[in-house]
MMTF fields as JSON, N, C-alpha, C and O atoms, coordinates in Angstrom:
{
  "mmtfVersion": "1.0.0",
  "mmtfProducer": "UNKNOWN",
  "numBonds": 495,
  "numAtoms": 496,
  "numGroups": 124,
  "numChains": 1,
  "numModels": 1,
  "chainsPerModel": [1],
  "groupsPerChain": [124],
  "chainIdList": ["A"],
  "bondAtomList": [4, 2, 8, 6, 12, 10, 16, 14, 20, 18, 24, 22, 28, 26, 32, 30, 36, 34, 40, 38, 44, 42, 48, 46, 52, 50, 56, 54, 60, 58, 64, 62, 68, 66, 72, 70, 76, 74, 80, 78, 84, 82, 88, 86, 92, 90, 96, 94, 100, 98, 104, 102, 108, 106, 112, 110, 116, 114, 120, 118, 124, 122, 128, 126, 132, 130, 136, 134, 140, 138, 144, 142, 148, 146, 152, 150, 156, 154, 160, 158, 164, 162, 168, 166, 172, 170, 176, 174, 180, 178, 184, 182, 188, 186, 192, 190, 196, 194, 200, 198, 204, 202, 208, 206, 212, 210, 216, 214, 220, 218, 224, 222, 228, 226, 232, 230, 236, 234, 240, 238, 244, 242, 248, 246, 252, 250, 256, 254, 260, 258, 264, 262, 268, 266, 272, 270, 276, 274, 280, 278, 284, 282, 288, 286, 292, 290, 296, 294, 300, 298, 304, 302, 308, 306, 312, 310, 316, 314, 320, 318, 324, 322, 328, 326, 332, 330, 336, 334, 340, 338, 344, 342, 348, 346, 352, 350, 356, 354, 360, 358, 364, 362, 368, 366, 372, 370, 376, 374, 380, 378, 384, 382, 388, 386, 392, 390, 396, 394, 400, 398, 404, 402, 408, 406, 412, 410, 416, 414, 420, 418, 424, 422, 428, 426, 432, 430, 436, 434, 440, 438, 444, 442, 448, 446, 452, 450, 456, 454, 460, 458, 464, 462, 468, 466, 472, 470, 476, 474, 480, 478, 484, 482, 488, 486, 492, 490],
  "bondOrderList": [1, 1, 1, 1, 1, 1, 1, 1, 1, 1, 1, 1, 1, 1, 1, 1, 1, 1, 1, 1, 1, 1, 1, 1, 1, 1, 1, 1, 1, 1, 1, 1, 1, 1, 1, 1, 1, 1, 1, 1, 1, 1, 1, 1, 1, 1, 1, 1, 1, 1, 1, 1, 1, 1, 1, 1, 1, 1, 1, 1, 1, 1, 1, 1, 1, 1, 1, 1, 1, 1, 1, 1, 1, 1, 1, 1, 1, 1, 1, 1, 1, 1, 1, 1, 1, 1, 1, 1, 1, 1, 1, 1, 1, 1, 1, 1, 1, 1, 1, 1, 1, 1, 1, 1, 1, 1, 1, 1, 1, 1, 1, 1, 1, 1, 1, 1, 1, 1, 1, 1, 1, 1, 1],
  "groupList": [{"groupName": "UNK", "atomNameList": ["N", "CA", "C", "O"], "elementList": ["N", "C", "C", "O"], "formalChargeList": [0, 0, 0, 0], "bondAtomList": [1, 0, 2, 1, 3, 2], "bondOrderList": [1, 1, 2], "singleLetterCode": "X", "chemCompType": "L-PEPTIDE LINKING"}],
  "groupTypeList": [0, 0, 0, 0, 0, 0, 0, 0, 0, 0, 0, 0, 0, 0, 0, 0, 0, 0, 0, 0, 0, 0, 0, 0, 0, 0, 0, 0, 0, 0, 0, 0, 0, 0, 0, 0, 0, 0, 0, 0, 0, 0, 0, 0, 0, 0, 0, 0, 0, 0, 0, 0, 0, 0, 0, 0, 0, 0, 0, 0, 0, 0, 0, 0, 0, 0, 0, 0, 0, 0, 0, 0, 0, 0, 0, 0, 0, 0, 0, 0, 0, 0, 0, 0, 0, 0, 0, 0, 0, 0, 0, 0, 0, 0, 0, 0, 0, 0, 0, 0, 0, 0, 0, 0, 0, 0, 0, 0, 0, 0, 0, 0, 0, 0, 0, 0, 0, 0, 0, 0, 0, 0, 0, 0],
  "groupIdList": [1, 2, 3, 4, 5, 6, 7, 8, 9, 10, 11, 12, 13, 14, 15, 16, 17, 18, 19, 20, 21, 22, 23, 24, 25, 26, 27, 28, 29, 30, 31, 32, 33, 34, 35, 36, 37, 38, 39, 40, 41, 42, 43, 44, 45, 46, 47, 48, 49, 50, 51, 52, 53, 54, 55, 56, 57, 58, 59, 60, 61, 62, 63, 64, 65, 66, 67, 68, 69, 70, 71, 72, 73, 74, 75, 76, 77, 78, 79, 80, 81, 82, 83, 84, 85, 86, 87, 88, 89, 90, 91, 92, 93, 94, 95, 96, 97, 98, 99, 100, 101, 102, 103, 104, 105, 106, 107, 108, 109, 110, 111, 112, 113, 114, 115, 116, 117, 118, 119, 120, 121, 122, 123, 124],
  "secStructList": [7, 2, 2, 2, 2, 6, 6, 7, 7, 3, 3, 3, 7, 7, 4, 4, 4, 6, 7, 2, 2, 2, 2, 2, 2, 2, 2, 2, 2, 2, 7, 7, 7, 4, 4, 4, 7, 3, 3, 3, 3, 3, 3, 7, 6, 6, 6, 7, 7, 4, 4, 4, 2, 2, 2, 2, 2, 2, 2, 2, 2, 2, 2, 2, 6, 7, 1, 7, 5, 1, 3, 3, 3, 3, 7, 7, 7, 6, 6, 7, 2, 2, 2, 2, 2, 2, 2, 2, 2, 2, 2, 2, 2, 2, 2, 2, 6, 6, 1, 5, 1, 7, 3, 3, 3, 1, 1, 7, 7, 2, 2, 2, 2, 2, 2, 2, 2, 2, 2, 2, 1, 7, 7, 7],
  "xCoordList": [12.481, 12.191, 12.211, 11.234, 13.404, 13.783, 12.835, 12.401, 12.479, 11.318, 10.256, 9.924, 9.599, 8.558, 8.547, 7.542, 9.727, 9.744, 10.056, 10.002, 10.384, 10.401, 9.35, 9.447, 8.2, 6.957, 6.622, 5.542, 7.51, 6.915, 5.812, 5.872, 4.829, 3.645, 3.356, 2.423, 4.186, 3.923, 4.915, 6.132, 4.429, 5.498, 5.062, 3.966, 6.209, 5.977, 7.054, 8.262, 6.522, 7.361, 6.984, 6.081, 7.525, 7.191, 7.818, 8.867, 7.188, 7.725, 9.155, 9.953, 9.491, 10.685, 11.746, 12.934, 11.384, 12.465, 12.783, 13.793, 11.978, 12.436, 12.499, 13.335, 11.643, 11.88, 10.637, 10.59, 9.528, 8.296, 8.503, 7.849, 9.231, 9.387, 10.066, 9.536, 11.135, 11.867, 10.937, 10.961, 10.112, 9.123, 8.132, 7.839, 7.64, 6.699, 7.169, 6.49, 8.514, 9.102, 9.182, 8.991, 9.512, 9.7, 8.484, 8.487, 7.29, 5.976, 5.49, 4.747, 5.886, 5.58, 6.341, 5.825, 7.696, 8.609, 8.249, 8.475, 7.738, 7.482, 6.481, 6.534, 5.416, 4.169, 3.151, 2.183, 3.474, 2.48, 1.364, 1.573, 0.101, -1.075, -1.239, -0.884, -1.774, -1.952, -2.925, -2.813, -3.866, -4.724, -4.035, -4.638, -2.764, -1.974, -0.894, -0.085, -0.979, -0.158, -0.671, -1.784, -0.03, -0.492, 0.516, 1.68, 0.151, 1.024, 0.62, -0.501, 1.642, 1.492, 2.501, 3.684, 1.957, 2.978, 2.704, 1.58, 3.544, 3.462, 3.667, 4.455, 2.868, 3.064, 4.071, 3.934, 5.124, 6.171, 5.595, 5.332, 5.429, 4.924, 6.121, 5.892, 7.279, 8.423, 8.44, 8.929, 7.808, 7.654, 6.483, 6.493, 5.274, 3.982, 3.167, 3.077, 2.531, 1.6, 0.308, -0.022, -0.476, -1.823, -2.639, -3.29, -2.58, -3.392, -2.982, -3.834, -1.814, -1.285, -1.364, -0.716, -2.209, -2.305, -2.9, -2.355, -3.972, -4.545, -3.657, -3.624, -2.966, -1.972, -0.888, -0.434, -0.54, 0.67, 0.051, 0.739, -1.163, -1.578, -1.5, -0.828, -2.154, -1.944, -0.57, -0.336, 0.424, 1.897, 2.317, 3.016, 1.927, 2.322, 1.842, 2.625, 0.552, -0.105, 0.588, 0.856, 0.819, 1.549, 2.964, 3.434, 3.649, 5.043, 5.149, 6.09, 4.162, 4.065, 3.371, 3.581, 2.621, 2.052, 0.821, 0.504, 0.107, -1.004, -2.159, -1.936, -3.343, -4.634, -5.108, -5.956, -4.487, -4.982, -3.861, -3.123, -3.778, -3.083, -3.935, -5.075, -3.4, -4.051, -4.116, -5.132, -2.855, -2.873, -2.091, -0.986, -2.601, -1.649, -1.691, -2.719, -0.272, -0.082, 0.415, 1.085, 0.139, 0.916, 2.102, 2.074, 3.183, 4.526, 4.895, 5.552, 4.413, 4.734, 3.912, 3.335, 3.886, 2.97, 3.886, 3.404, 5.091, 6.068, 5.42, 5.791, 4.505, 3.916, 3.045, 2.805, 2.514, 1.617, 0.274, 0.048, -0.697, -1.997, -2.854, -3.4, -2.894, -3.736, -3.419, -4.323, -2.038, -1.623, -1.863, -2.114, -1.778, -2.053, -3.508, -3.873, -4.448, -5.883, -6.267, -7.136, -5.627, -6.078, -5.638, -6.438, -4.464, -3.902, -4.824, -5.193, -5.237, -6.165, -7.502, -7.991, -7.928, -9.264, -9.116, -9.982, -8.024, -7.854, -7.6, -7.96, -7.038, -6.74, -8.255, -8.562, -9.034, -10.427, -11.084, -11.742, -10.858, -11.257, -10.769, -11.508, -9.508, -8.733, -9.436, -9.8, -9.611, -10.233, -11.597, -11.87, -12.447, -13.835, -13.692, -14.666, -12.624, -12.603, -11.989, -11.719, -11.74, -11.199, -9.645, -9.154, -8.968, -7.586, -6.835, -5.743, -7.25, -6.804, -7.905, -9.001, -7.483, -8.517, -8.515, -9.575, -7.565, -7.434, -6.353, -5.426, -6.567, -5.604, -5.252, -5.885, -4.132, -3.656, -2.636, -2.464, -1.92, -0.603, 0.408, 0.227, 1.6, 2.901, 3.585, 3.589, 4.259, 4.724, 3.934, 4.475, 2.662, 1.861, 1.723, 1.846, 1.488, 1.176, -0.418, -1.183, -0.747, -2.276, -2.922, -3.977, -2.461, -3.104, -3.215, -4.203, -2.238, -2.099, -3.293, -4.042, -3.363, -4.307, -5.855, -6.738, -5.88, -7.199, -7.633, -8.781, -6.646, -6.821, -7.535, -8.555, -6.997, -7.492, -8.842, -9.693, -9.12, -10.411, -11.515, -12.586, -11.04, -12.097, -12.466, -13.609, -11.382, -11.719, -12.515, -13.162, -12.327, -13.078, -13.972, -14.689, -14.02, -14.839, -14.325, -14.952, -13.222, -12.58, -11.407, -10.454, -11.349, -10.359, -9.087, -9.279, -7.998, -6.549, -6.575, -5.664],
  "yCoordList": [2.275, 2.328, 3.585, 4.083, 4.207, 5.565, 6.555, 7.366, 6.475, 7.512, 7.318, 8.262, 6.226, 5.966, 6.314, 6.824, 6.059, 6.294, 7.932, 8.471, 8.486, 10.006, 10.9, 12.115, 10.028, 10.714, 10.522, 10.931, 9.892, 9.771, 8.901, 7.78, 9.176, 8.513, 8.149, 7.401, 8.695, 8.393, 7.252, 7.436, 6.269, 5.249, 5.177, 4.87, 5.542, 5.28, 4.293, 4.528, 3.261, 2.152, 1.47, 1.949, 0.523, -0.266, -1.534, -1.806, -2.334, -3.674, -3.573, -4.464, -2.672, -2.459, -2.17, -2.41, -1.723, -1.281, -2.435, -2.378, -3.539, -4.787, -4.577, -5.182, -3.743, -3.506, -3.627, -3.192, -4.208, -4.418, -5.231, -4.868, -6.176, -7.053, -6.185, -6.166, -5.45, -4.7, -3.655, -3.428, -3.026, -2.007, -2.598, -1.985, -3.671, -4.521, -4.7, -4.471, -5.173, -5.18, -4.056, -4.101, -2.957, -1.68, -1.13, -0.613, -1.278, -1.167, -1.957, -1.457, -3.044, -3.97, -3.412, -3.107, -3.338, -2.924, -1.65, -1.402, -0.662, 0.638, 0.916, 1.853, 0.006, 0.139, 1.112, 1.375, 1.692, 2.626, 1.797, 0.846, 2.174, 1.537, 1.723, 2.77, 0.715, 0.885, 2.031, 2.514, 2.519, 3.572, 4.888, 5.902, 4.965, 6.171, 6.361, 7.289, 5.333, 5.377, 5.579, 5.127, 6.159, 6.296, 5.442, 5.836, 4.336, 3.443, 3.56, 3.228, 4.08, 3.847, 2.76, 2.751, 1.891, 1.237, 1.045, 1.388, 0.527, 0.571, -0.871, -1.645, -1.153, -2.513, -2.223, -1.295, -3.16, -3.045, -3.768, -4.971, -2.967, -3.684, -4.518, -5.264, -4.358, -5.028, -6.662, -7.634, -6.665, -7.884, -8.778, -9.988, -7.875, -8.426, -8.199, -7.059, -9.257, -9.184, -8.941, -9.357, -8.2, -7.664, -9.124, -9.01, -10.117, -11.236, -11.529, -11.947, -11.321, -11.552, -10.355, -10.336, -9.323, -8.078, -8.415, -7.966, -9.156, -9.511, -10.216, -9.954, -11.068, -12.025, -10.938, -11.014, -10.076, -9.172, -8.363, -8.308, -7.825, -6.809, -7.857, -7.567, -9.026, -9.814, -10.098, -10.152, -10.296, -10.32, -8.954, -8.993, -7.936, -6.763, -6.583, -6.202, -6.839, -6.797, -7.869, -7.587, -8.898, -10.021, -9.529, -9.625, -8.983, -8.553, -7.48, -7.434, -6.472, -5.262, -5.744, -5.082, -6.723, -7.216, -6.359, -6.273, -5.74, -4.825, -5.48, -6.288, -5.139, -5.693, -4.704, -5.047, -3.538, -2.768, -1.611, -1.21, -1.099, -0.039, 1.301, 1.257, 2.353, 3.691, 4.001, 4.507, 3.681, 4.013, 2.934, 2.567, 2.467, 1.663, 2.13, 2.342, 2.276, 2.737, 1.812, 0.86, 1.999, 1.305, 2.289, 3.519, 1.424, 2.124, 2.868, 3.909, 2.243, 2.956, 2.341, 1.261, 3.012, 2.434, 1.702, 1.503, 1.321, 0.72, -0.515, -0.725, -1.33, -2.408, -2.077, -2.92, -0.957, -0.638, -0.506, -0.719, -0.144, 0.228, -1.017, -1.041, -1.942, -3.206, -3.773, -4.133, -3.944, -4.461, -3.62, -4.171, -2.284, -1.212, -1.274, -1.305, -1.294, -1.377, -2.605, -2.582, -3.648, -5.014, -4.764, -5.019, -4.303, -4.136, -3.23, -3.539, -2.24, -1.143, -1.833, -1.615, -2.58, -3.324, -4.102, -4.094, -4.747, -5.778, -4.803, -5.191, -3.619, -2.708, -2.316, -2.378, -1.954, -1.635, -2.624, -2.32, -3.902, -5.038, -5.043, -5.217, -4.843, -4.745, -3.675, -3.897, -2.524, -1.4, -1.861, -1.822, -2.278, -2.59, -3.782, -3.949, -4.539, -5.577, -5.0, -5.73, -3.651, -3.173, -3.367, -3.046, -3.889, -4.135, -2.907, -2.796, -1.938, -0.619, 0.414, 0.202, 1.652, 2.6, 3.478, 4.036, 3.677, 4.57, 3.935, 3.262, 4.223, 3.536, 4.869, 5.924, 4.524, 5.583, 5.049, 3.85, 6.074, 5.731, 6.824, 7.98, 6.153, 6.872, 6.906, 5.854, 8.041, 8.099, 7.977, 7.638, 8.219, 8.249, 9.522, 10.545, 9.612, 11.083, 11.113, 10.163, 12.366, 12.672, 11.508, 11.029, 11.073, 10.223, 8.833, 8.133, 8.445, 7.134, 7.139, 6.174, 8.19, 8.255, 8.088, 7.331, 8.995, 8.857, 7.405, 6.962, 6.848, 5.418, 4.58, 3.924, 4.648, 3.903, 4.332, 3.476, 5.609, 6.164, 5.699, 5.141, 6.031, 5.535, 4.005, 3.585, 3.258, 1.984, 1.248, 0.207, 2.026, 1.461, 2.401, 2.018, 3.605, 4.565, 5.027, 5.777, 4.603, 4.909, 5.8, 5.348, 6.956, 7.971, 7.719, 7.657, 7.598, 7.592, 8.835, 9.133],
  "zCoordList": [15.536, 17.032, 17.554, 18.114, 17.387, 17.867, 17.563, 18.381, 16.238, 15.782, 16.594, 17.312, 16.647, 17.444, 18.786, 19.28, 19.548, 20.873, 21.263, 22.368, 20.001, 20.137, 19.577, 19.402, 19.288, 18.939, 17.577, 17.15, 16.789, 15.387, 15.091, 15.597, 14.388, 14.174, 12.764, 12.473, 11.856, 10.413, 9.867, 9.866, 9.483, 8.62, 7.199, 6.729, 6.609, 5.137, 4.498, 4.511, 3.989, 3.513, 2.26, 1.574, 1.944, 0.599, 0.481, 1.065, -0.277, -0.648, -1.225, -0.934, -1.929, -2.632, -1.426, -1.638, -0.329, 0.677, 1.539, 2.24, 1.559, 2.184, 3.676, 4.347, 4.208, 5.786, 6.499, 7.649, 5.929, 6.622, 7.879, 8.857, 8.003, 9.226, 10.2, 11.311, 10.036, 10.81, 11.455, 12.664, 10.583, 10.937, 11.887, 12.914, 11.622, 12.444, 13.83, 14.831, 13.809, 15.031, 15.963, 17.178, 15.186, 15.986, 16.616, 17.733, 15.75, 16.157, 17.384, 18.228, 17.43, 18.616, 19.879, 20.954, 19.526, 20.839, 21.136, 22.321, 20.48, 20.888, 21.787, 22.583, 21.676, 22.538, 22.233, 22.948, 20.978, 20.356, 19.836, 19.083, 20.258, 19.715, 18.226, 17.684, 17.559, 16.076, 15.718, 14.592, 16.554, 16.18, 16.311, 15.957, 16.813, 16.967, 15.868, 15.86, 14.902, 13.839, 12.409, 12.145, 11.544, 10.156, 9.352, 9.276, 8.77, 8.014, 6.533, 6.146, 5.663, 4.227, 3.73, 4.071, 2.936, 2.146, 0.801, 0.434, -0.113, -1.559, -1.981, -1.438, -3.014, -3.641, -4.818, -5.614, -4.823, -5.914, -7.211, -7.213, -8.274, -9.398, -10.095, -11.047, -9.61, -10.112, -9.47, -10.047, -8.204, -7.564, -7.528, -7.297, -7.837, -7.671, -8.882, -9.339, -9.467, -10.731, -10.143, -9.032, -10.977, -10.526, -9.913, -8.875, -10.43, -9.944, -8.386, -7.602, -8.035, -6.744, -5.778, -4.732, -6.175, -5.128, -3.925, -2.917, -3.778, -2.604, -1.698, -0.495, -2.224, -1.441, -0.962, 0.18, -1.714, -1.534, -0.107, 0.913, -0.175, 0.892, 2.09, 3.08, 2.016, 3.298, 3.768, 4.975, 2.808, 3.226, 3.971, 4.984, 3.504, 4.004, 5.365, 6.235, 5.636, 6.963, 7.907, 9.075, 7.447, 8.375, 8.695, 9.828, 7.631, 7.991, 8.868, 9.66, 8.819, 9.803, 11.018, 12.035, 11.108, 12.341, 12.605, 13.791, 11.764, 11.786, 11.02, 10.117, 11.373, 10.705, 9.454, 8.63, 9.444, 8.397, 8.071, 8.97, 6.73, 6.444, 6.275, 5.813, 6.624, 6.302, 4.985, 4.509, 4.142, 2.825, 2.019, 2.419, 0.991, 0.185, -1.271, -1.914, -1.755, -3.14, -4.045, -3.645, -5.343, -6.547, -6.482, -6.523, -6.367, -6.359, -7.702, -7.702, -8.873, -10.105, -11.251, -11.122, -12.282, -13.346, -14.423, -15.538, -14.161, -15.087, -15.821, -16.975, -15.265, -16.073, -17.084, -17.948, -17.123, -18.153, -17.631, -16.44, -18.507, -18.312, -17.793, -16.691, -18.637, -18.121, -16.945, -16.191, -16.597, -15.45, -14.154, -13.082, -14.293, -13.367, -12.991, -11.815, -14.164, -13.831, -13.077, -12.205, -13.412, -12.789, -11.294, -10.394, -11.031, -9.643, -9.007, -7.874, -9.487, -9.028, -8.471, -7.362, -9.306, -9.042, -7.749, -6.874, -7.675, -6.501, -5.316, -4.204, -5.43, -4.313, -3.761, -2.57, -4.685, -4.404, -3.528, -2.533, -3.977, -3.154, -1.701, -0.732, -1.652, -0.296, 0.541, 1.696, -0.071, 0.657, 1.081, 2.28, 0.242, 0.533, 1.688, 2.423, 1.86, 2.942, 4.161, 5.115, 4.18, 5.451, 5.766, 6.849, 4.777, 4.937, 4.657, 5.216, 3.861, 3.881, 3.79, 3.27, 4.393, 4.386, 3.268, 2.982, 2.636, 1.358, 0.482, 0.932, -0.87, -1.82, -2.818, -2.858, -3.556, -4.28, -5.154, -5.373, -5.678, -6.639, -6.443, -6.061, -6.816, -6.667, -7.894, -8.534, -8.44, -9.753, -10.905, -11.957, -10.855, -11.974, -12.67, -11.997, -13.908, -14.449, -14.731, -14.562, -15.183, -15.145, -16.07, -15.655, -17.125, -18.068, -17.448, -17.666, -16.701, -16.025, -14.885, -14.732, -14.208, -13.194, -13.771, -13.367, -14.788, -15.592, -16.135, -16.122, -16.546, -16.939, -15.753, -15.965, -14.664, -13.552, -13.183, -12.944, -13.112, -12.901, -14.014, -13.78, -15.144, -16.176, -16.234, -16.409, -16.069, -15.92, -14.831, -14.955, -13.713, -12.405, -11.799, -10.874, -12.212, -11.324, -10.098, -9.35, -9.883, -8.473, -8.647, -9.281, -8.189, -8.39, -7.426, -6.212, -7.876, -6.92, -6.233, -5.461]
}
């Protein structure tokens, strides 16, 4: 809340941090409009399986109290290629549905990034 009241407009969070609800409360209390914020969150591959990605996106949005994210990332590739490709495909669907404006990855190496692009045609 202090950050937002002092002019901060970038929020970088993740499911793994466990603070979406608190951040959502701070956004609401700050009075800063959604269009004046950049919100990035990350899907925790340790908590979410690929098949549950769209549900996880909806949960993130609900916890933050917003209708869309500027950027959604896969937090790490530790579940392996197949799971990451399946999750990436679901994230593409979330983007096409307008729930996220951009999608990407965190902690991936070049080969892991190329695997996603080769499987889907969508570059992280």
